[in-house]
Coordinates of C-alpha atoms in Angstrom, one line a residue:
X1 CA -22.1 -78.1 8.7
X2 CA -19.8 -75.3 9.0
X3 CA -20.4 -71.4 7.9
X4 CA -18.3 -72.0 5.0
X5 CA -20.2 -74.9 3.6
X6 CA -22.8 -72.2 2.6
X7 CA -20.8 -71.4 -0.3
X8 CA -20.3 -74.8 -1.7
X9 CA -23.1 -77.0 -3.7
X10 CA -24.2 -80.2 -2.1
X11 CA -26.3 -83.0 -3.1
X12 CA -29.4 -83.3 -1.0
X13 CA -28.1 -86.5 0.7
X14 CA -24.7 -85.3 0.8
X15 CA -25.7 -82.4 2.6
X16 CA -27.7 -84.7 5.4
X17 CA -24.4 -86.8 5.9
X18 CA -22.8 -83.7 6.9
X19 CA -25.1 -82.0 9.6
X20 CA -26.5 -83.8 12.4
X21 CA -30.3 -84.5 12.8
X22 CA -32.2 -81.8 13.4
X23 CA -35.6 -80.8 15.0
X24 CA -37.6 -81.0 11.3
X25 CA -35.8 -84.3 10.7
X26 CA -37.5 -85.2 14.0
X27 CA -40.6 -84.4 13.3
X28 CA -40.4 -86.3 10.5
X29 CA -39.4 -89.3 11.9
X30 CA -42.3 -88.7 14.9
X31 CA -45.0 -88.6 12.0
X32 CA -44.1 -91.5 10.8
X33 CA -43.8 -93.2 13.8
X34 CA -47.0 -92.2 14.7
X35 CA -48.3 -93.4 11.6
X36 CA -47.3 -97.1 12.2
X37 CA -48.3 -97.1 15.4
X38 CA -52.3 -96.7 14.2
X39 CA -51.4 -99.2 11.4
X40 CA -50.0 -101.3 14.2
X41 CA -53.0 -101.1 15.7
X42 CA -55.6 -101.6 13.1
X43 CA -53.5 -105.2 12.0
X44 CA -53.5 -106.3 15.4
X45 CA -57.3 -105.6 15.8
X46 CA -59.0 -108.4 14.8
X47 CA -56.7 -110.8 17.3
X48 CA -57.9 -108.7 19.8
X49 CA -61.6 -109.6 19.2
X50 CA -61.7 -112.7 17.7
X51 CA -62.8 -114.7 20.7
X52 CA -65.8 -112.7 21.6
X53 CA -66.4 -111.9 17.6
X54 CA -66.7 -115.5 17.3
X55 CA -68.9 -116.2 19.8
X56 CA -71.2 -113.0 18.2
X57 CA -71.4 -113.8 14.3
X58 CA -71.3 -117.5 15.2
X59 CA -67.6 -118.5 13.7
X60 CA -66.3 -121.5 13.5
X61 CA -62.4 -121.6 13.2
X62 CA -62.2 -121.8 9.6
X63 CA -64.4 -118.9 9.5
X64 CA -62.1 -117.0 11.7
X65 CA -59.2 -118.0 9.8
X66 CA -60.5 -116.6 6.8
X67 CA -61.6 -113.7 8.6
X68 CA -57.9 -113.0 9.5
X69 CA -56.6 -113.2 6.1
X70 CA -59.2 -110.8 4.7
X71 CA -57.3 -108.2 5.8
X72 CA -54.3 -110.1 4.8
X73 CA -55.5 -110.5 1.4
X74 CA -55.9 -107.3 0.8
X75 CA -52.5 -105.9 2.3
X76 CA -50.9 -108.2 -0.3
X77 CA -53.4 -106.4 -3.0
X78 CA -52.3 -102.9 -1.4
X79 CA -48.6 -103.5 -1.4
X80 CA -48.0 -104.5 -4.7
X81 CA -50.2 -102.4 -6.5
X82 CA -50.1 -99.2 -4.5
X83 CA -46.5 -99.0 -3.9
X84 CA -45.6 -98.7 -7.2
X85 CA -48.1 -96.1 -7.5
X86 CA -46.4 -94.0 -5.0
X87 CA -43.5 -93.7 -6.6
X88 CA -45.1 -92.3 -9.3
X89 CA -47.8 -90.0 -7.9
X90 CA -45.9 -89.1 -4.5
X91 CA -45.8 -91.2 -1.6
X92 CA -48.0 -88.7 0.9
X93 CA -50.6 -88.4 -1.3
X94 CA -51.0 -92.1 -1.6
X95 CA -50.2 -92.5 2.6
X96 CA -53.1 -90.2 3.2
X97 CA -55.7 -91.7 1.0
X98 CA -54.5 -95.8 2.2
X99 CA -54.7 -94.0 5.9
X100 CA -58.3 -92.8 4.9
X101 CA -59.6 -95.6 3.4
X102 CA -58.0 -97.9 6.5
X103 CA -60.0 -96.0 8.8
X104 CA -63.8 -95.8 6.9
X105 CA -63.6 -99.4 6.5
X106 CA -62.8 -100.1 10.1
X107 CA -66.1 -98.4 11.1
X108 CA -67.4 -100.4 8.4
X109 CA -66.1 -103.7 10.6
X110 CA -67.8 -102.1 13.4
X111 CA -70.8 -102.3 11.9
X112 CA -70.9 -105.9 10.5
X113 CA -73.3 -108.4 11.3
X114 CA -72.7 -111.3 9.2
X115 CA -69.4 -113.2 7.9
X116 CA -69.5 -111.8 4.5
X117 CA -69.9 -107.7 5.9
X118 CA -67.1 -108.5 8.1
X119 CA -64.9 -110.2 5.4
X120 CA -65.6 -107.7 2.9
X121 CA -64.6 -104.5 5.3
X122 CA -61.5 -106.3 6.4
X123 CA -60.4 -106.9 2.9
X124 CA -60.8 -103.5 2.6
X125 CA -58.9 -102.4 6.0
X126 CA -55.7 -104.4 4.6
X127 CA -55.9 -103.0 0.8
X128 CA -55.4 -99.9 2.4
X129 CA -52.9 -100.8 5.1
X130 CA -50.9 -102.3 3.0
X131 CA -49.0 -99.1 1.3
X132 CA -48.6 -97.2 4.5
X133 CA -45.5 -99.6 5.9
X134 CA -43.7 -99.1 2.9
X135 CA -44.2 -95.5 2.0
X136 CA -43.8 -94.2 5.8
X137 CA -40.6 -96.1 6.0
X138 CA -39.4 -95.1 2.6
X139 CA -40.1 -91.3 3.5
X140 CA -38.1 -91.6 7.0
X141 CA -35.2 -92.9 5.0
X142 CA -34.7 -90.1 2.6
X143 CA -34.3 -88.2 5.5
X144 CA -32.1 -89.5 7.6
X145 CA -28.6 -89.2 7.0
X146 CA -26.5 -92.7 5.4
X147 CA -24.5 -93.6 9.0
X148 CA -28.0 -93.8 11.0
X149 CA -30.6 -95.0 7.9
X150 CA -30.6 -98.7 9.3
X151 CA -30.9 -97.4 13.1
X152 CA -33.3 -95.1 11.9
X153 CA -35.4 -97.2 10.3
X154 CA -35.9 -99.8 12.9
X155 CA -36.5 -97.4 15.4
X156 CA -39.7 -96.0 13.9
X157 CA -40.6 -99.4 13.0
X158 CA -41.2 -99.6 16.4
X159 CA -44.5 -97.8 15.9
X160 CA -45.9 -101.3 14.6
X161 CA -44.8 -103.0 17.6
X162 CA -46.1 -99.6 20.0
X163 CA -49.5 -100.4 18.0
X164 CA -50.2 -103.7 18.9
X165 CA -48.4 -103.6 22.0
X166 CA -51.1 -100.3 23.2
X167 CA -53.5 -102.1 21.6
X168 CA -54.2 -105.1 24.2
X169 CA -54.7 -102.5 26.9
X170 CA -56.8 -100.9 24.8
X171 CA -58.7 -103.5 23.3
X172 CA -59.8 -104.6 26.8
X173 CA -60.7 -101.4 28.1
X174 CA -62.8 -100.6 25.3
X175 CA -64.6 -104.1 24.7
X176 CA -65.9 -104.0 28.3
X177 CA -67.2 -100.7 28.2
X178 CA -68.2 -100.6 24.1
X179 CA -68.4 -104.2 23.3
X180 CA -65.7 -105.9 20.4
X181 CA -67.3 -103.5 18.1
X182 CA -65.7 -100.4 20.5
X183 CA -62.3 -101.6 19.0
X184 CA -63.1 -101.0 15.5
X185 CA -64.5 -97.6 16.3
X186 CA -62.0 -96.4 18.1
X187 CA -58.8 -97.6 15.2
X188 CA -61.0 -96.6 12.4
X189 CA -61.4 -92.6 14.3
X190 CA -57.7 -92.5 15.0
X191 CA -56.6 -93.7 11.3
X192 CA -58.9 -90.8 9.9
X193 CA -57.6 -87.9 12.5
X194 CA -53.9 -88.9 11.7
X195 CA -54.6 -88.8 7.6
X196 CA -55.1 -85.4 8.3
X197 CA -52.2 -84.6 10.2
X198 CA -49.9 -86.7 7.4
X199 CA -52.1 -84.1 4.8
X200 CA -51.0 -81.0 6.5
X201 CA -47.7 -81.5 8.1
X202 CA -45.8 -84.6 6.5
X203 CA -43.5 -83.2 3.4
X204 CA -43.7 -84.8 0.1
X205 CA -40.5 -87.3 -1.2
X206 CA -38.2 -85.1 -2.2
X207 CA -37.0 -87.5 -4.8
X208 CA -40.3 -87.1 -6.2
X209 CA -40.9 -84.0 -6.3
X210 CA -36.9 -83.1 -8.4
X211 CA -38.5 -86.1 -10.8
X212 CA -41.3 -83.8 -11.1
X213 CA -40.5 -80.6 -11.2
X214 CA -37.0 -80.7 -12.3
X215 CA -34.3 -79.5 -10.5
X216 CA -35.7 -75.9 -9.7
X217 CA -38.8 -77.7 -7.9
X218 CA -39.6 -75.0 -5.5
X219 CA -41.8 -77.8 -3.1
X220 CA -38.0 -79.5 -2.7
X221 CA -36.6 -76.3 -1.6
X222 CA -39.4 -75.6 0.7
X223 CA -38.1 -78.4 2.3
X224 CA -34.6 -78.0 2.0
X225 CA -34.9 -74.9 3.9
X226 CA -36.9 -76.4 6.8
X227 CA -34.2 -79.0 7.0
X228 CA -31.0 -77.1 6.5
X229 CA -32.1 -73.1 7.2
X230 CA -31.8 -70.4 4.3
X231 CA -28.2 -70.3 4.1
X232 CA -27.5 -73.9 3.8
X233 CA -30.5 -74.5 1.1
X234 CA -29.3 -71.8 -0.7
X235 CA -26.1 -74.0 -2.1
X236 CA -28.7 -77.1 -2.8
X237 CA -29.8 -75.3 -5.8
X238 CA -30.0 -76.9 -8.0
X239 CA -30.7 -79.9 -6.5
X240 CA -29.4 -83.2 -7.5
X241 CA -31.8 -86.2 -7.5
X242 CA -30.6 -89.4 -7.4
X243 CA -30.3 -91.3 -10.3
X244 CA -33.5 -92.3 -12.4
X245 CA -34.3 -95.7 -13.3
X246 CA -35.8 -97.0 -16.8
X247 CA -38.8 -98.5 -17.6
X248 CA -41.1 -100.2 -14.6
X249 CA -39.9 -99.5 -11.3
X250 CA -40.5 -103.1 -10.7
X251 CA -37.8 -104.3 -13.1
X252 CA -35.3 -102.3 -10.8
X253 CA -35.7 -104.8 -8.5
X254 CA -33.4 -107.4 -10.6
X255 CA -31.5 -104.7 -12.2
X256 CA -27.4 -104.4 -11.4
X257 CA -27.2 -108.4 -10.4
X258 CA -29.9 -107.5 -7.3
X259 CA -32.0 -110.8 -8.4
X260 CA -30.7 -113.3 -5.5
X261 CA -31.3 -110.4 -3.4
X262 CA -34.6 -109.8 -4.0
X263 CA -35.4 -113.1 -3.7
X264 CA -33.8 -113.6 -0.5
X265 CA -35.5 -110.5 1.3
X266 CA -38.7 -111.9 -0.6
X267 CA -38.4 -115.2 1.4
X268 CA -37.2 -114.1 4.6
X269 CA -40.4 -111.5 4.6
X270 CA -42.5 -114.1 3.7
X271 CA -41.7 -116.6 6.0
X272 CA -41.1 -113.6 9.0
X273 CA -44.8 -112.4 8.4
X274 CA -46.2 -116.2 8.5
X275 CA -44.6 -116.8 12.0
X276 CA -45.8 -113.5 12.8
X277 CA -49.5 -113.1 11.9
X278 CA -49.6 -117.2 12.9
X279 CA -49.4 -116.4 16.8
X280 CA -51.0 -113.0 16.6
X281 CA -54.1 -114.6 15.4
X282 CA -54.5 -117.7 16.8
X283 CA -52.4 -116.9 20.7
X284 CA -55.8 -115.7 21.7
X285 CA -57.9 -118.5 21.0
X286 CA -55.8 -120.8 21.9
X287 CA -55.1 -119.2 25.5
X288 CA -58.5 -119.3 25.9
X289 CA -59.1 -123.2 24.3
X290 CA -56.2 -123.7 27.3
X291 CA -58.2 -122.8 30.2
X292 CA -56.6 -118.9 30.1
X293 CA -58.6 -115.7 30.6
X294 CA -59.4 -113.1 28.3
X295 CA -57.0 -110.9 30.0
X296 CA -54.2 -113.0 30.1
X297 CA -54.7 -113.9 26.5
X298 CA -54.9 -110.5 25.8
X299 CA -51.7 -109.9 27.9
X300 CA -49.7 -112.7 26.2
X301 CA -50.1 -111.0 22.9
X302 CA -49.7 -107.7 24.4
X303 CA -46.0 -109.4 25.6
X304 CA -44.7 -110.3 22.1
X305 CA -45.5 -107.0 20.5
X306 CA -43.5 -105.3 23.9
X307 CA -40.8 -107.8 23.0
X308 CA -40.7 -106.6 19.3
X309 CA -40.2 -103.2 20.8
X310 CA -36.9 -104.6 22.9
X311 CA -36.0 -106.5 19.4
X312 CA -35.5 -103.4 17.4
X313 CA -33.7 -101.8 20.0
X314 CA -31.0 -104.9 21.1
X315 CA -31.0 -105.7 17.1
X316 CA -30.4 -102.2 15.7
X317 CA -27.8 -101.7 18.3
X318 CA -25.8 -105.0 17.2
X319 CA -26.4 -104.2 13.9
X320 CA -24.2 -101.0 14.2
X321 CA -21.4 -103.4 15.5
X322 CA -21.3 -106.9 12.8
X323 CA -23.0 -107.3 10.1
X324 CA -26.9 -107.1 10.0
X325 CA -27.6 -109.7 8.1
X326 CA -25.7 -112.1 10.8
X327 CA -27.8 -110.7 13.3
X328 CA -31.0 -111.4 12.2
X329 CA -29.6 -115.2 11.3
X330 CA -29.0 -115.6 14.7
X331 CA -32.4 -114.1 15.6
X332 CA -34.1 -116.1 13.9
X333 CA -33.2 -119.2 14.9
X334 CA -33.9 -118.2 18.7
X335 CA -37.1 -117.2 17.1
X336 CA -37.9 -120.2 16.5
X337 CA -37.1 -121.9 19.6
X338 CA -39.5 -119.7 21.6
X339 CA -42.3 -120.1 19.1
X340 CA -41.9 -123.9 19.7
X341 CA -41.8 -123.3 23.5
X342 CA -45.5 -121.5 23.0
X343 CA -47.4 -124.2 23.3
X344 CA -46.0 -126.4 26.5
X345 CA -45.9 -122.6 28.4
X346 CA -49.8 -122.4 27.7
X347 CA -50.5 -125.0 30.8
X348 CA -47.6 -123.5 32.9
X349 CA -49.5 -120.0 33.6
X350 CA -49.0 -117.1 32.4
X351 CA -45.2 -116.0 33.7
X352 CA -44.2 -119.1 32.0
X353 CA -45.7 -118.3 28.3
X354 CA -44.9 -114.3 28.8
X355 CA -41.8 -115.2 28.3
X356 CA -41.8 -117.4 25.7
X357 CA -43.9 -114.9 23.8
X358 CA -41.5 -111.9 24.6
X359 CA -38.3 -113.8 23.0
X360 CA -40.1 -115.0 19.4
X361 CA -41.7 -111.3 19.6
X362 CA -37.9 -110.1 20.1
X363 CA -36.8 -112.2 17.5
X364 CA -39.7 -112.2 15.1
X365 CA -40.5 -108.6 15.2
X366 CA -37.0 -107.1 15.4
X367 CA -36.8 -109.2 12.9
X368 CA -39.4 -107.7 10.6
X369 CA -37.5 -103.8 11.0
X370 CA -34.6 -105.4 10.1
X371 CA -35.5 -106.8 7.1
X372 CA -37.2 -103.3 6.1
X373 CA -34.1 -101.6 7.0
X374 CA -31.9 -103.9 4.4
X375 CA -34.4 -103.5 1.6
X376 CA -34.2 -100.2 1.8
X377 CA -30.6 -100.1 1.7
X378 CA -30.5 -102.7 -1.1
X379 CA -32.8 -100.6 -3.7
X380 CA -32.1 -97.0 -5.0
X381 CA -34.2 -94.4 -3.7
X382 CA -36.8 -93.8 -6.8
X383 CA -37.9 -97.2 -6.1
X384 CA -37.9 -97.6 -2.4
X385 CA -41.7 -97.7 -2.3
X386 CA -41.5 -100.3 -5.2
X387 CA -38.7 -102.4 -3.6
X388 CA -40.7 -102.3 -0.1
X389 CA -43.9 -102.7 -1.1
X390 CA -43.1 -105.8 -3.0
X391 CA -41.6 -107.3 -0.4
X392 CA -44.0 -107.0 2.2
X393 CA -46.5 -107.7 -0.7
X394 CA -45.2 -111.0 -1.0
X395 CA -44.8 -111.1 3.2
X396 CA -48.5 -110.7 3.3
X397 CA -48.9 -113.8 1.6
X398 CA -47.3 -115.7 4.2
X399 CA -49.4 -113.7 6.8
X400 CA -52.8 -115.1 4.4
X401 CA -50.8 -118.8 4.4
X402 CA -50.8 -118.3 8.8
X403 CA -53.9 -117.6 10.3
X404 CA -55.4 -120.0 7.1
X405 CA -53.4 -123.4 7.5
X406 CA -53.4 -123.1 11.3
X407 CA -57.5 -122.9 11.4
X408 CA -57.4 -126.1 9.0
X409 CA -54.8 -128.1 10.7
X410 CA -57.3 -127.2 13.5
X411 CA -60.4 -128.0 11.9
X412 CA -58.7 -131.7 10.6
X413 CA -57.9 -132.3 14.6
X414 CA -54.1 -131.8 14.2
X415 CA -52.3 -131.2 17.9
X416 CA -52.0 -127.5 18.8
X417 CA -48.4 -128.1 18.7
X418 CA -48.5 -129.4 15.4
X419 CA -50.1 -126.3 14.3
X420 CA -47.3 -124.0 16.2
X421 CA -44.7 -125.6 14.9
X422 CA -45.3 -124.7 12.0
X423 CA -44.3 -121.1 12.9
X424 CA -41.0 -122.4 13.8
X425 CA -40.2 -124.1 10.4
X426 CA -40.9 -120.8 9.1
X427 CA -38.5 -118.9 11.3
X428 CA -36.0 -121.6 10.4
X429 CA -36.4 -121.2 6.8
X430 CA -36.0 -117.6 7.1
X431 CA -33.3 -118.0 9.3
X432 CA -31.5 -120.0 6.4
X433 CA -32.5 -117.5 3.6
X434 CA -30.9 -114.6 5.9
X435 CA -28.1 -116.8 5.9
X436 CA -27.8 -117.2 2.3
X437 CA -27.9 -113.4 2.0
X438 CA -25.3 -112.6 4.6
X439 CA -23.0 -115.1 2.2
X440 CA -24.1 -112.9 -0.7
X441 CA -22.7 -110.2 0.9
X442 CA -19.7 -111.4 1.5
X443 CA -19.0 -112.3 -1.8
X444 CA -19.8 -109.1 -2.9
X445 CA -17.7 -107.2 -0.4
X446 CA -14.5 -109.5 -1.9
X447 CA -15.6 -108.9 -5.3
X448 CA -15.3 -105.2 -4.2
X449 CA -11.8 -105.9 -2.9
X450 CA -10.7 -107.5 -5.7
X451 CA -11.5 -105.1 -8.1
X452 CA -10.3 -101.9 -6.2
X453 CA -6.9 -104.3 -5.6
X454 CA -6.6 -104.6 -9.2
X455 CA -7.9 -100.9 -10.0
X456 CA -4.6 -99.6 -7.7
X457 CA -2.3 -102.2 -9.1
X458 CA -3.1 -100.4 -12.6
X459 CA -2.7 -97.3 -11.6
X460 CA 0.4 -98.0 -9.9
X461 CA 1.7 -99.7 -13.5
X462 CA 0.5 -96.4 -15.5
X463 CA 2.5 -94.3 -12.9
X464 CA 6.1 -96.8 -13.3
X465 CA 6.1 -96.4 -17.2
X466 CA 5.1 -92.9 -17.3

């Protein structure tokens, strides 16, 4: 912004798109990040212990499977019923109590000692995990400015991805000096110190808070003034919130000819999370059920959440040159090619299966920000929790689907292959429904054309006769 600006009145956003980002912004985005990359850890937990939790409680694989979806379960639960409550009651408020609740029942799951403790406390993990995606993302959007939302976006979705990728590393170190219960201990401590740090230093939706307060809220000003300095903040008053919506949030969703969108993003997260949750779970197990190591089982899962990190980066930067939507067609179906390479890499050592792990975790992963990023470009800021939160609420029901079917295909003696494959059918079919979107979008892009061709060529008329 220039001197001069000072003297004109912006809109909030406006004003962003006009100013580069600045340290607040920053730290903004750095909260966030660091508060995915403790969710990230905490979903990625239970893979990490499975084969020595198994061996403890006595858990056969259908047992573990269900163990994997209580979390699940409850993420689903979480998503769609907490995310709409953050859009009405402020989404740091509910961040801080999902990160809270997340980390008590974490050292509740370190202190289980049959099935049904364990499931219950891991029910309980997810229900709170399951608003903290949505909201952190939805906050980190607001603030960045329109050009850089979608590179934004997936770049502190990476915190997911830094989560699970620390926490093989982590996991190891800890279970050989603290046992599997270590893991639990330490995720459920860290979850707890950073709900404090979101409590005292993360700033409320400023969306929110103009809904609330109307447009003299002093909390958004507040803001404003950390973001923009005194001058600039001065010509944001009063602020103008973007527009409200009637009735349920959820209903938004469809609003405006959005419903074949909706559904789209709803089937591509759905199928995305099933491949996903699939190998996290199981890559473990069945390392180990190949003649692997704990470490290198450990390292193989470690691989494909360091490949999501590479995915978000080599996707977000060719989705600031073609369209996204294209990109993450193409990503998928490379995505599923590696996941159906998994299983013949498993008895060719470890180089061999690190790298089939690191593509599908490129193309699965960076495949997962993506999708976040285009949701939250697809839905109007009062209902960006909403929007999100359904979408990975109905994710999470392919992540439930995952871990579940592959323990009884298992169980029923189907080939391991068999069971992986079905994580490529999934990444096929979301390939296909990204497709179907990206073909959406062009037909709303010449719609677009068309009417601002027509729009011109009236104008042009009214001008001739007058």
């Amino acid at each position: 912004m220039t001197q001069n600006d000072s003297d004109v009145v912006f809109s909030f956003e406006s004003a962003l798109d006009r100013k580069s980002i600045g340290r607040y912004q920053f730290f903004i985005f750095f909260l966030c990040f660091i508060c995915l990359v403790f969710d990230g850890y905490d979903a990625y937990a239970m893979a990490y212990v499975a084969p020595l939790l198994r061996v403890d409680l006595a858990l056969n694989h259908s047992s573990i499977g269900q163990a994997f979806s209580a979390s699940l379960v409850g993420m689903f639960v979480g998503a769609i019923v907490l995310s709409p409550i953050a859009d009405i009651l402020g989404r740091r408020k509910v961040t801080v109590a999902a990160l809270l609740v997340s980390g008590l029942s974490m050292l509740a799951s370190a202190k289980a000692q049959i099935f049904g403790e364990l499931f219950i406390a891991r029910a309980l993990t997810g229900f709170g995990l399951g608003v903290i995606l949505p909201n952190a993302l939805s906050i980190c959007a607001e603030f960045a400015p329109s050009k850089r939302r979608f590179l934004t976006v997936m770049l502190v979705s990476l915190g997911m991805s830094a989560g699970g990728a620390i926490g093989g590393p982590v996991a190891a170190l800890l279970i050989s000096s603290s046992g599997w219960r270590g893991v639990f201990v330490a995720g459920g401590l860290a979850s707890i110190m950073v709900a404090f740090c979101m409590a005292f230093w993360m700033p409320e939706s400023l969306n929110f808070l103009i809904r609330r307060e109307g447009n003299l809220s002093t909390s958004a000003q507040r803001i404003a003034v950390k973001v923009f300095g005194p001058g600039i903040a001065a010509s944001l008053t009063p602020f103008s919130a973007p527009a409200s919506t009637k009735g349920a949030p959820f209903l938004e969703l469809f609003a405006h000819r959005r419903t074949l969108q909706t559904l789209c993003i709803w089937a591509i997260a759905f199928c995305n999370l099933l491949c996903l949750y699939l190998l996290a779970s199981w890559l473990p197990i069945l390392c180990q059920e190949a003649g692997l190591g704990y470490r290198d089982a450990a390292l193989a899962t470690s691989v494909m959440q360091i490949g999501g990190l590479a995915g978000v980066l080599l996707l977000g930067s060719l989705a600031r040159r073609t369209n996204p939507k294209l990109v993450l067609l193409v990503g998928y179906v490379i995505g599923a090619a590696a996941i159906y390479a998994v299983v013949p890499t498993l008895h060719m050592g470890i180089g061999p299966l690190a790298v089939a792990t690191f593509v599908a975790g490129t193309s699965i992963i960076g495949g997962q920000a993506g999708i976040q990023a285009v949701g939250l470009d697809l839905y109007p800021q009062a209902v960006h929790s909403t929007g999100m939160g359904w979408a990975l609420g109905v994710g999470r029901l392919g992540s439930v689907c995952g871990p579940i079917l592959a323990g009884e295909l298992m169980m029923r003696g189907l080939s391991t292959q068999s069971v992986v494959n079905l994580g490529a059918i999934a990444a096929l079919i979301g390939g296909i429904s990204t497709g179907f979107l990206f073909l959406l979008d062009i037909r709303l892009r010449r719609n677009q054309r068309v009417t601002t061709v027509t729009e011109n060529n009236q104008r042009a008329m009214i001008r001739t006769h007058t």
